[in-house]
PDB file of C-alpha atoms in Angstrom:
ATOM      1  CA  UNK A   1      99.404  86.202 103.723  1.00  0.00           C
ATOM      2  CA  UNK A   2      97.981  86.804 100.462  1.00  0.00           C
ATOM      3  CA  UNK A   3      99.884  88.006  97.180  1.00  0.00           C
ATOM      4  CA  UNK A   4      98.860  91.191  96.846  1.00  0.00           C
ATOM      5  CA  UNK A   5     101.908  93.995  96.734  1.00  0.00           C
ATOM      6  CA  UNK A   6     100.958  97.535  96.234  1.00  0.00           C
ATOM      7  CA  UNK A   7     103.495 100.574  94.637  1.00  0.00           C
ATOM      8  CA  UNK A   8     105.013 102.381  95.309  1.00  0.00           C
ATOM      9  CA  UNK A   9     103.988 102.551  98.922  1.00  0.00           C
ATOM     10  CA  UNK A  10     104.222 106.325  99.377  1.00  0.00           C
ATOM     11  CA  UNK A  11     104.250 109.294  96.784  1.00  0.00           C
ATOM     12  CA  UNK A  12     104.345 112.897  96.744  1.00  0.00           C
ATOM     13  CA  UNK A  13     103.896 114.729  93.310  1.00  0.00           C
ATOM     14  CA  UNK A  14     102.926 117.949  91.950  1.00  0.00           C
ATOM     15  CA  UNK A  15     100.044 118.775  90.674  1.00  0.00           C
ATOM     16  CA  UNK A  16      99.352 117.862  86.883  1.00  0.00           C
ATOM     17  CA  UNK A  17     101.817 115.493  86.540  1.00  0.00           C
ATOM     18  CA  UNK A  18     100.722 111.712  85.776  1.00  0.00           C
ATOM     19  CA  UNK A  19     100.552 109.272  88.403  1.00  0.00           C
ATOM     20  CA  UNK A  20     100.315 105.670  87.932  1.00  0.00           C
ATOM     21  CA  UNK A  21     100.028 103.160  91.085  1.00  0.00           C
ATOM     22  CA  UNK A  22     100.672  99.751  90.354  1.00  0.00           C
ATOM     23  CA  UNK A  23      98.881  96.499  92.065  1.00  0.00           C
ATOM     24  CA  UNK A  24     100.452  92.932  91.686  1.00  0.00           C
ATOM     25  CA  UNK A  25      98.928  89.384  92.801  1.00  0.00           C
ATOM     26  CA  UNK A  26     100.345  86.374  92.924  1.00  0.00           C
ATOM     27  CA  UNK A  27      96.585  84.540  93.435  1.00  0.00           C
ATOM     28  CA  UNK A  28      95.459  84.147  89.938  1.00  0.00           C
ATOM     29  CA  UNK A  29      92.270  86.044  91.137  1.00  0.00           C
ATOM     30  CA  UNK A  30      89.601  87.169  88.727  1.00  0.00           C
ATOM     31  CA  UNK A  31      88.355  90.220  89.809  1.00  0.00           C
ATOM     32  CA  UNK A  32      90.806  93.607  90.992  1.00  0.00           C
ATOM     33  CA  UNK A  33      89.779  97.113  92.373  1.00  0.00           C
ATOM     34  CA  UNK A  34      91.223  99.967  93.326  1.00  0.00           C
ATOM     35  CA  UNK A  35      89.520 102.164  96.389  1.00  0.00           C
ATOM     36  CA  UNK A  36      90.085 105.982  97.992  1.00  0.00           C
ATOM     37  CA  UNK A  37      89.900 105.927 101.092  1.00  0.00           C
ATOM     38  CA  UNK A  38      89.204 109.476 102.447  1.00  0.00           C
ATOM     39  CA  UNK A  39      88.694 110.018 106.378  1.00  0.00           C
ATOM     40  CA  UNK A  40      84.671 109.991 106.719  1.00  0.00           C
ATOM     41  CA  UNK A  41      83.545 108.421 103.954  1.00  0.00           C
ATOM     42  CA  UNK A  42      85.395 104.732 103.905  1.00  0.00           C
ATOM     43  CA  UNK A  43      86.537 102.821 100.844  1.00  0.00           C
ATOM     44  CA  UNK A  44      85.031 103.994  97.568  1.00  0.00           C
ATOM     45  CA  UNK A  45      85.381 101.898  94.305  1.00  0.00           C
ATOM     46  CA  UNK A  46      87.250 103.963  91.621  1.00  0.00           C
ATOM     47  CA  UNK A  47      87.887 100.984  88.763  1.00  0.00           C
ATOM     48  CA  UNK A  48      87.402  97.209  88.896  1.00  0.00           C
ATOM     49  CA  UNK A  49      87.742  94.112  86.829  1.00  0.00           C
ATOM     50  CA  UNK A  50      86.815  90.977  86.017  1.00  0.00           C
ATOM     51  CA  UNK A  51      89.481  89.740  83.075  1.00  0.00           C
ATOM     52  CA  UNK A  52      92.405  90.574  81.421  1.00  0.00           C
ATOM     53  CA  UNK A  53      91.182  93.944  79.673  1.00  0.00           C
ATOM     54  CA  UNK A  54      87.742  94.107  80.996  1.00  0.00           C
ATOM     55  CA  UNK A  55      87.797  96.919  83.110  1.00  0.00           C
ATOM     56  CA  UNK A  56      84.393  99.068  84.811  1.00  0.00           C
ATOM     57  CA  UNK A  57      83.771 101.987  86.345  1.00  0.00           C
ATOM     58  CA  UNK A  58      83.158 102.186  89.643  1.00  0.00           C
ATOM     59  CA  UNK A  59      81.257 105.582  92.231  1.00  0.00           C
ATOM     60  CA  UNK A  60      84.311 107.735  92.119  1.00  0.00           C
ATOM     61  CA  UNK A  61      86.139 107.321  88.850  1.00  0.00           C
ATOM     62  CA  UNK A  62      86.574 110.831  87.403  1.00  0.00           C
ATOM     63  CA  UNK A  63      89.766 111.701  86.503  1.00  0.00           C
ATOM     64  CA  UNK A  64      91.352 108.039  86.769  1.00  0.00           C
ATOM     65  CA  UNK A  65      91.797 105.222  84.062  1.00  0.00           C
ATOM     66  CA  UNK A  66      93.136 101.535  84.386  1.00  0.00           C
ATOM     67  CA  UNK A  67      94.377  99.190  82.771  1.00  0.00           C
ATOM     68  CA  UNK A  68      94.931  95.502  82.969  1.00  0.00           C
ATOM     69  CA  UNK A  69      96.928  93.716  80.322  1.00  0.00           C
ATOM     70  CA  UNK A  70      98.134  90.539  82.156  1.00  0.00           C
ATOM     71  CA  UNK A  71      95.886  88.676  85.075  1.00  0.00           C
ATOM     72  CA  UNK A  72      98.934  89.775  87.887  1.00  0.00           C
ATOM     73  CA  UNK A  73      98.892  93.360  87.505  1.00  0.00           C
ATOM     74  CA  UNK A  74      96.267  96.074  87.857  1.00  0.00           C
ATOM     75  CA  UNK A  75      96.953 100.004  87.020  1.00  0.00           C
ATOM     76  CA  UNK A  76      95.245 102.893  88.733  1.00  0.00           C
ATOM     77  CA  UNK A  77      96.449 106.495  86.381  1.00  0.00           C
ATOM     78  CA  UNK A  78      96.338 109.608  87.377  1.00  0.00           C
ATOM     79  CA  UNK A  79      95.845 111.302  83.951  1.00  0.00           C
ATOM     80  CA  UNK A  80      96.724 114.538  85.589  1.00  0.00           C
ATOM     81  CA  UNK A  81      96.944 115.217  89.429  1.00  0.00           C
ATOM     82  CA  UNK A  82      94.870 117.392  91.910  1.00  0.00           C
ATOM     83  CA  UNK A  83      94.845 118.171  95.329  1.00  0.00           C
ATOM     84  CA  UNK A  84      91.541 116.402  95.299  1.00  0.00           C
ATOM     85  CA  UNK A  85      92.999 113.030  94.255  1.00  0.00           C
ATOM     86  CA  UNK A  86      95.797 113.672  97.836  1.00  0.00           C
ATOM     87  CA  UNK A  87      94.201 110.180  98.953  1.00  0.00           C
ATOM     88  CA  UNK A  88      95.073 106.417 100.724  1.00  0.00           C
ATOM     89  CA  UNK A  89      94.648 104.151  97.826  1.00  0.00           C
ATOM     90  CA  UNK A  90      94.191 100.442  98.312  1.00  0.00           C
ATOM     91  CA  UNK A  91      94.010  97.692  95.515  1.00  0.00           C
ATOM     92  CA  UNK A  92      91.916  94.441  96.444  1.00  0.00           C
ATOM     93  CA  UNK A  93      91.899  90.733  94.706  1.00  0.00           C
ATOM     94  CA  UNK A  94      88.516  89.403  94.781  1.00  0.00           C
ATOM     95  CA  UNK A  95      88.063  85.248  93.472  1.00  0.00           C
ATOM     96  CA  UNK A  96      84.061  85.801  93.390  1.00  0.00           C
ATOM     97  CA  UNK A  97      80.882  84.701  95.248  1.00  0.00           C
ATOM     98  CA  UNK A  98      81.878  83.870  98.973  1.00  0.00           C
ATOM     99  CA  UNK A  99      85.334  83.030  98.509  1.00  0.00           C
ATOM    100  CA  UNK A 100      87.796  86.050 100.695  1.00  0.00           C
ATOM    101  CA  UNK A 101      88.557  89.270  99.392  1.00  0.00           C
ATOM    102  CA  UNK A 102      92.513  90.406 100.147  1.00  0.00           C
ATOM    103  CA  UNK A 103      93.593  93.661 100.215  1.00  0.00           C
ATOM    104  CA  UNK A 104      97.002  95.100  99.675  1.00  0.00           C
ATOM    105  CA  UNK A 105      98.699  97.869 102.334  1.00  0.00           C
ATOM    106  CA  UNK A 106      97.775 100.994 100.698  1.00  0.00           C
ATOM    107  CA  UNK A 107      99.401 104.088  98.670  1.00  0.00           C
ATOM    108  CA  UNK A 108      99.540 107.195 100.489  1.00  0.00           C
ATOM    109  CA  UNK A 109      99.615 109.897  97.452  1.00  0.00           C
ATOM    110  CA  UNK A 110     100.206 113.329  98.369  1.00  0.00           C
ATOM    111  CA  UNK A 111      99.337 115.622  95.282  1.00  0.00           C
ATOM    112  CA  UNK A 112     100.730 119.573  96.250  1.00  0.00           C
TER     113      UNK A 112
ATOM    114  CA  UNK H   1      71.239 102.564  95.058  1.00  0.00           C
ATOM    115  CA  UNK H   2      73.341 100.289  96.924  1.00  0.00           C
ATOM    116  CA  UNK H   3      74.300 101.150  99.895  1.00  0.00           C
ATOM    117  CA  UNK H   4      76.226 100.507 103.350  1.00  0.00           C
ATOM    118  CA  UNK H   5      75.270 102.114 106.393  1.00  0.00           C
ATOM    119  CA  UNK H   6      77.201 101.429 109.754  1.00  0.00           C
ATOM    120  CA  UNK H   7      76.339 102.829 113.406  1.00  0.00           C
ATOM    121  CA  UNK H   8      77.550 103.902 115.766  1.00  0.00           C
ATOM    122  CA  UNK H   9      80.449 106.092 114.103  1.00  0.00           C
ATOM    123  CA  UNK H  10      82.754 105.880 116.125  1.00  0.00           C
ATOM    124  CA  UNK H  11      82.492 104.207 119.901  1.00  0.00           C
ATOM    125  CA  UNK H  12      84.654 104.096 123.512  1.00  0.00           C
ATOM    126  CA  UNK H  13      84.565 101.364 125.478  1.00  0.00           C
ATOM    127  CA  UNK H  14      86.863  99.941 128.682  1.00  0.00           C
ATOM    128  CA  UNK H  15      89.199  97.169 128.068  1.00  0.00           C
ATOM    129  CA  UNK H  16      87.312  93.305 129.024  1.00  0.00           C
ATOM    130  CA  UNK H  17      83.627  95.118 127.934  1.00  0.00           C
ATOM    131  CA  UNK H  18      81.686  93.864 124.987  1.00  0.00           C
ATOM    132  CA  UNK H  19      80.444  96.146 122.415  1.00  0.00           C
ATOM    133  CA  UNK H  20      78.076  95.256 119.393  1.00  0.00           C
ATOM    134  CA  UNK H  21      78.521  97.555 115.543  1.00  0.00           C
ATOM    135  CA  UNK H  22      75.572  97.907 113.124  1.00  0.00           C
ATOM    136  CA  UNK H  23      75.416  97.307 109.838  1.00  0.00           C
ATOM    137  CA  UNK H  24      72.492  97.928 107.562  1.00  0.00           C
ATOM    138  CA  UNK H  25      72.129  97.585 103.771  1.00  0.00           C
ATOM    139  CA  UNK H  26      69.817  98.237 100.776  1.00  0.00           C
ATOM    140  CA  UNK H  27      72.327  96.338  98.299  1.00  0.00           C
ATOM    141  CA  UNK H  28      70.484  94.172  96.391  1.00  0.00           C
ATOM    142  CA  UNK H  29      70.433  91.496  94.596  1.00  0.00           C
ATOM    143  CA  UNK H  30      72.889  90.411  97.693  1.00  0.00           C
ATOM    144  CA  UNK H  31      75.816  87.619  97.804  1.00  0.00           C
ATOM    145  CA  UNK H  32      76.825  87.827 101.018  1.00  0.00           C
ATOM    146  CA  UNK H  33      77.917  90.396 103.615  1.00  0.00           C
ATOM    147  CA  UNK H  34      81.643  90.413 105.360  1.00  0.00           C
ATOM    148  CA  UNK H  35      83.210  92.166 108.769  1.00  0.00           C
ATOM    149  CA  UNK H  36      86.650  93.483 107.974  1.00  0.00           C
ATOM    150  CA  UNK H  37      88.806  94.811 110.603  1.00  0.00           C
ATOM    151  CA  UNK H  38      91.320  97.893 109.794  1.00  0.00           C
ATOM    152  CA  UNK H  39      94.345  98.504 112.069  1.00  0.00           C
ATOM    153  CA  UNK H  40      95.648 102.519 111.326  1.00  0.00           C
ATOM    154  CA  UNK H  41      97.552 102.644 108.530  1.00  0.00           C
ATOM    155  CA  UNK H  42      97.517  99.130 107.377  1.00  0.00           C
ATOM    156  CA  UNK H  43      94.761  97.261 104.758  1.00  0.00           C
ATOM    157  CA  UNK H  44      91.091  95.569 105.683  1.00  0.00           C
ATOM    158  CA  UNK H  45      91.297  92.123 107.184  1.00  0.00           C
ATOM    159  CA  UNK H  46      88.831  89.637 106.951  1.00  0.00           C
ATOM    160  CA  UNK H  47      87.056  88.482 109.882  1.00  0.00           C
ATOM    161  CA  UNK H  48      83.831  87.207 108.461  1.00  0.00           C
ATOM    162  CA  UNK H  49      81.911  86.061 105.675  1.00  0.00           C
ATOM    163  CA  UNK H  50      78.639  85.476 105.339  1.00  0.00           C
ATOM    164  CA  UNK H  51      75.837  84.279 102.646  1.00  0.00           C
ATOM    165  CA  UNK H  52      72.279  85.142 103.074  1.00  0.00           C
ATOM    166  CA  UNK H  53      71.110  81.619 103.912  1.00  0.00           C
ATOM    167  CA  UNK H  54      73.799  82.160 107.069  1.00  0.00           C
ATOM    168  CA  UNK H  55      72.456  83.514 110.422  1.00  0.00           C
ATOM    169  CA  UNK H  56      75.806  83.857 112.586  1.00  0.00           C
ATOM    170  CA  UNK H  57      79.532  83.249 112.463  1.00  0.00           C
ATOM    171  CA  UNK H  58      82.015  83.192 114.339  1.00  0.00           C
ATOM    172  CA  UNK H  59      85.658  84.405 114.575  1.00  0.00           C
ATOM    173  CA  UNK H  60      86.996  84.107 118.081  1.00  0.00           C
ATOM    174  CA  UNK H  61      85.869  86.668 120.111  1.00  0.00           C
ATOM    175  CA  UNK H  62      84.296  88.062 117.202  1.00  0.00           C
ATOM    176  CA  UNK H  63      80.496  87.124 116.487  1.00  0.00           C
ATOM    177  CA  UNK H  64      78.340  88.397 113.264  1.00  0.00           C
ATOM    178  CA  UNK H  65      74.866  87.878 112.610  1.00  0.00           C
ATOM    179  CA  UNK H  66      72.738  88.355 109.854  1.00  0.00           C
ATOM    180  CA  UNK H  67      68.973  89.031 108.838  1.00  0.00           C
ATOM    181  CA  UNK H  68      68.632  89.096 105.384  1.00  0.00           C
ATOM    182  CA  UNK H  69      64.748  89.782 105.682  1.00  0.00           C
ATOM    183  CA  UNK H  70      65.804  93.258 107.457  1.00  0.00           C
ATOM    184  CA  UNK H  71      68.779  93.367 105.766  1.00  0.00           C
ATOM    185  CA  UNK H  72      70.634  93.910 109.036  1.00  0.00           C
ATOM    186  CA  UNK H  73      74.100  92.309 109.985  1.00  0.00           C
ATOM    187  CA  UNK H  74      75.728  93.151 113.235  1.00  0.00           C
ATOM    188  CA  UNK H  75      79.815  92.184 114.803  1.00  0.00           C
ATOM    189  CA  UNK H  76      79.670  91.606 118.533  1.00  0.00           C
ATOM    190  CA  UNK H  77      83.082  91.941 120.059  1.00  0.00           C
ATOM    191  CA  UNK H  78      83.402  89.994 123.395  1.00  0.00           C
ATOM    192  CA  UNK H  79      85.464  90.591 126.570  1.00  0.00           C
ATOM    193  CA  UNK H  80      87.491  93.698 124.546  1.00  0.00           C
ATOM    194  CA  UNK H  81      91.166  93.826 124.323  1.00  0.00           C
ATOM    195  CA  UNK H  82      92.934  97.100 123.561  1.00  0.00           C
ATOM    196  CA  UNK H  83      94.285  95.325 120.377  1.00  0.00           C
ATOM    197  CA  UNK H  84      90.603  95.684 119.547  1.00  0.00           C
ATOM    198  CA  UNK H  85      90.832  99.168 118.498  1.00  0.00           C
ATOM    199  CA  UNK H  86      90.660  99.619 114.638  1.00  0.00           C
ATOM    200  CA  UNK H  87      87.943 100.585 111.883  1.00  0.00           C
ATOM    201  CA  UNK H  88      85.818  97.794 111.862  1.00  0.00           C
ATOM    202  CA  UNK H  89      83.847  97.869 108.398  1.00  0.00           C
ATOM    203  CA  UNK H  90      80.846  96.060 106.766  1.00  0.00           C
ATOM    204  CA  UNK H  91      81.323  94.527 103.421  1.00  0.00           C
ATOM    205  CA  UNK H  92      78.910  93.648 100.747  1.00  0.00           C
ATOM    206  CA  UNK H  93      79.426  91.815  97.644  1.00  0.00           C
ATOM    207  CA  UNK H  94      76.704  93.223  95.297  1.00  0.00           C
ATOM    208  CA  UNK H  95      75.858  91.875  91.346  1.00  0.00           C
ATOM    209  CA  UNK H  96      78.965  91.737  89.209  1.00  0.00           C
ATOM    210  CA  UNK H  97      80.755  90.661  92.236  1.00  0.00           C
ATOM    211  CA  UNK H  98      81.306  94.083  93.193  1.00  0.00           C
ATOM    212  CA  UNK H  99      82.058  95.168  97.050  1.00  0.00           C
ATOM    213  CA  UNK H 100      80.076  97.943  98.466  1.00  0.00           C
ATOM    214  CA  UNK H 101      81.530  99.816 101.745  1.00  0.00           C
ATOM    215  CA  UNK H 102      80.043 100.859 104.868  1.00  0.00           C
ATOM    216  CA  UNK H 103      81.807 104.097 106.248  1.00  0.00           C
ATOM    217  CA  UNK H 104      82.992 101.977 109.128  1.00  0.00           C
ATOM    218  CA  UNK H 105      82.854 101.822 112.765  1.00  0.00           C
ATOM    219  CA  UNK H 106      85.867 103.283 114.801  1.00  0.00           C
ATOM    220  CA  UNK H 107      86.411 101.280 117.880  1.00  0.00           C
ATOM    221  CA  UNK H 108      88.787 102.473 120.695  1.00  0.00           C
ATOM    222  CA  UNK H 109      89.275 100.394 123.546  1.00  0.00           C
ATOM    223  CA  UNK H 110      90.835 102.069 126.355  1.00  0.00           C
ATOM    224  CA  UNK H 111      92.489 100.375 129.590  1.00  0.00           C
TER     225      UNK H 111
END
């Protein structure tokens, strides 16, 4: 299997409150991402990147920020929570072109 | 804009049928296009990969093709097991390296 860990894997918070979901590989992989995944509409980019500190926006990416100081580790933030952001979240490690994608096991955040 | 559209949504079939998903695409310029399979509650797994100069592949009991003049892929799924049953989405990697989603395809397999 792949090094890709996701966490936490489950969170409930209130509304308003930061949130900050953390993605770790153990590939050495370029390029991260984080994805919603919402029933009906499949896997929609929020943030990727391709570098230590070069980050881009992706279709959906209102409300979050990331950051990526080290190659390993990839940030999704929740500035402040809504109901809207309640959400699977998954984090995949990309190493470009046709090489594979991996994709961790997902956050399930519950925002009341 | 790029984009991923899969048919049918969602499909039933018995257990030992074969069943073929749709996958059609506007993404362009285009790298190459991949099958993932989703079990409930768990992450994508690859089953495919494909660059445009690639007509088929195969993963087992799992066969994609490709037509990058239509810009058409589809996954045929032979001699269906119940194990079978997942989201089965289409994958393509657009400029920038960047992976657009199809909705996916629900598949339920039933004995």
């Amino acid at each position: 299997d792949a090094g890709i860990t996701q966490s936490p894997r489950h969170k409930v918070t209130e509304t308003g409150t930061p949130v900050t979901l953390r993605c770790h590989q153990t590939e050495n992989h370029r390029y991260m991402y984080w994805y919603r995944q919402d029933p009906g509409h499949g896997l929609r980019l929020i943030h990727y990147s391709y570098g230590v500190k070069d980050t881009d926006k992706g279709e959906v990416s209102d409300g979050y920020s990331v950051s990526r100081s080290k190659t390993e580790d990839f940030l999704l933030t929740l500035e402040s929570a809504t109901s809207s952001q309640t959400s699977v979240y998954f984090c995949a490690i990309y190493g470009g072109r046709n090489t594979e994608a991996f994709f961790g096991q997902g956050t399930r955040l519950t925002v009341v | 804009k790029n984009q991923v559209e899969q048919s049918p949504q969602s499909l039933i079939i018995l257990e030992g049928k074969n069943c073929t998903l749709q996958c059609n695409y506007t993404v362009s310029p285009f790298s190459n296009l991949r099958w993932y399979k989703q079990d409930t509650g768990r992450g994508p797994v690859s089953l495919t990969i494909m660059t445009f100069s690639e007509n088929t592949k195969s993963n087992g009991r799992y066969t994609a093709t490709l037509d990058a003049d239509t810009k058409q892929s589809s996954l045929h799924i032979t001699a269906s097991q119940l194990s079978d049953s997942a989201s089965y989405i289409c994958v393509v990697s657009a400029k920038g390296n960047k992976l657009v989603f199809g909705a996916g395809t629900i598949l339920r397999v039933k004995s």
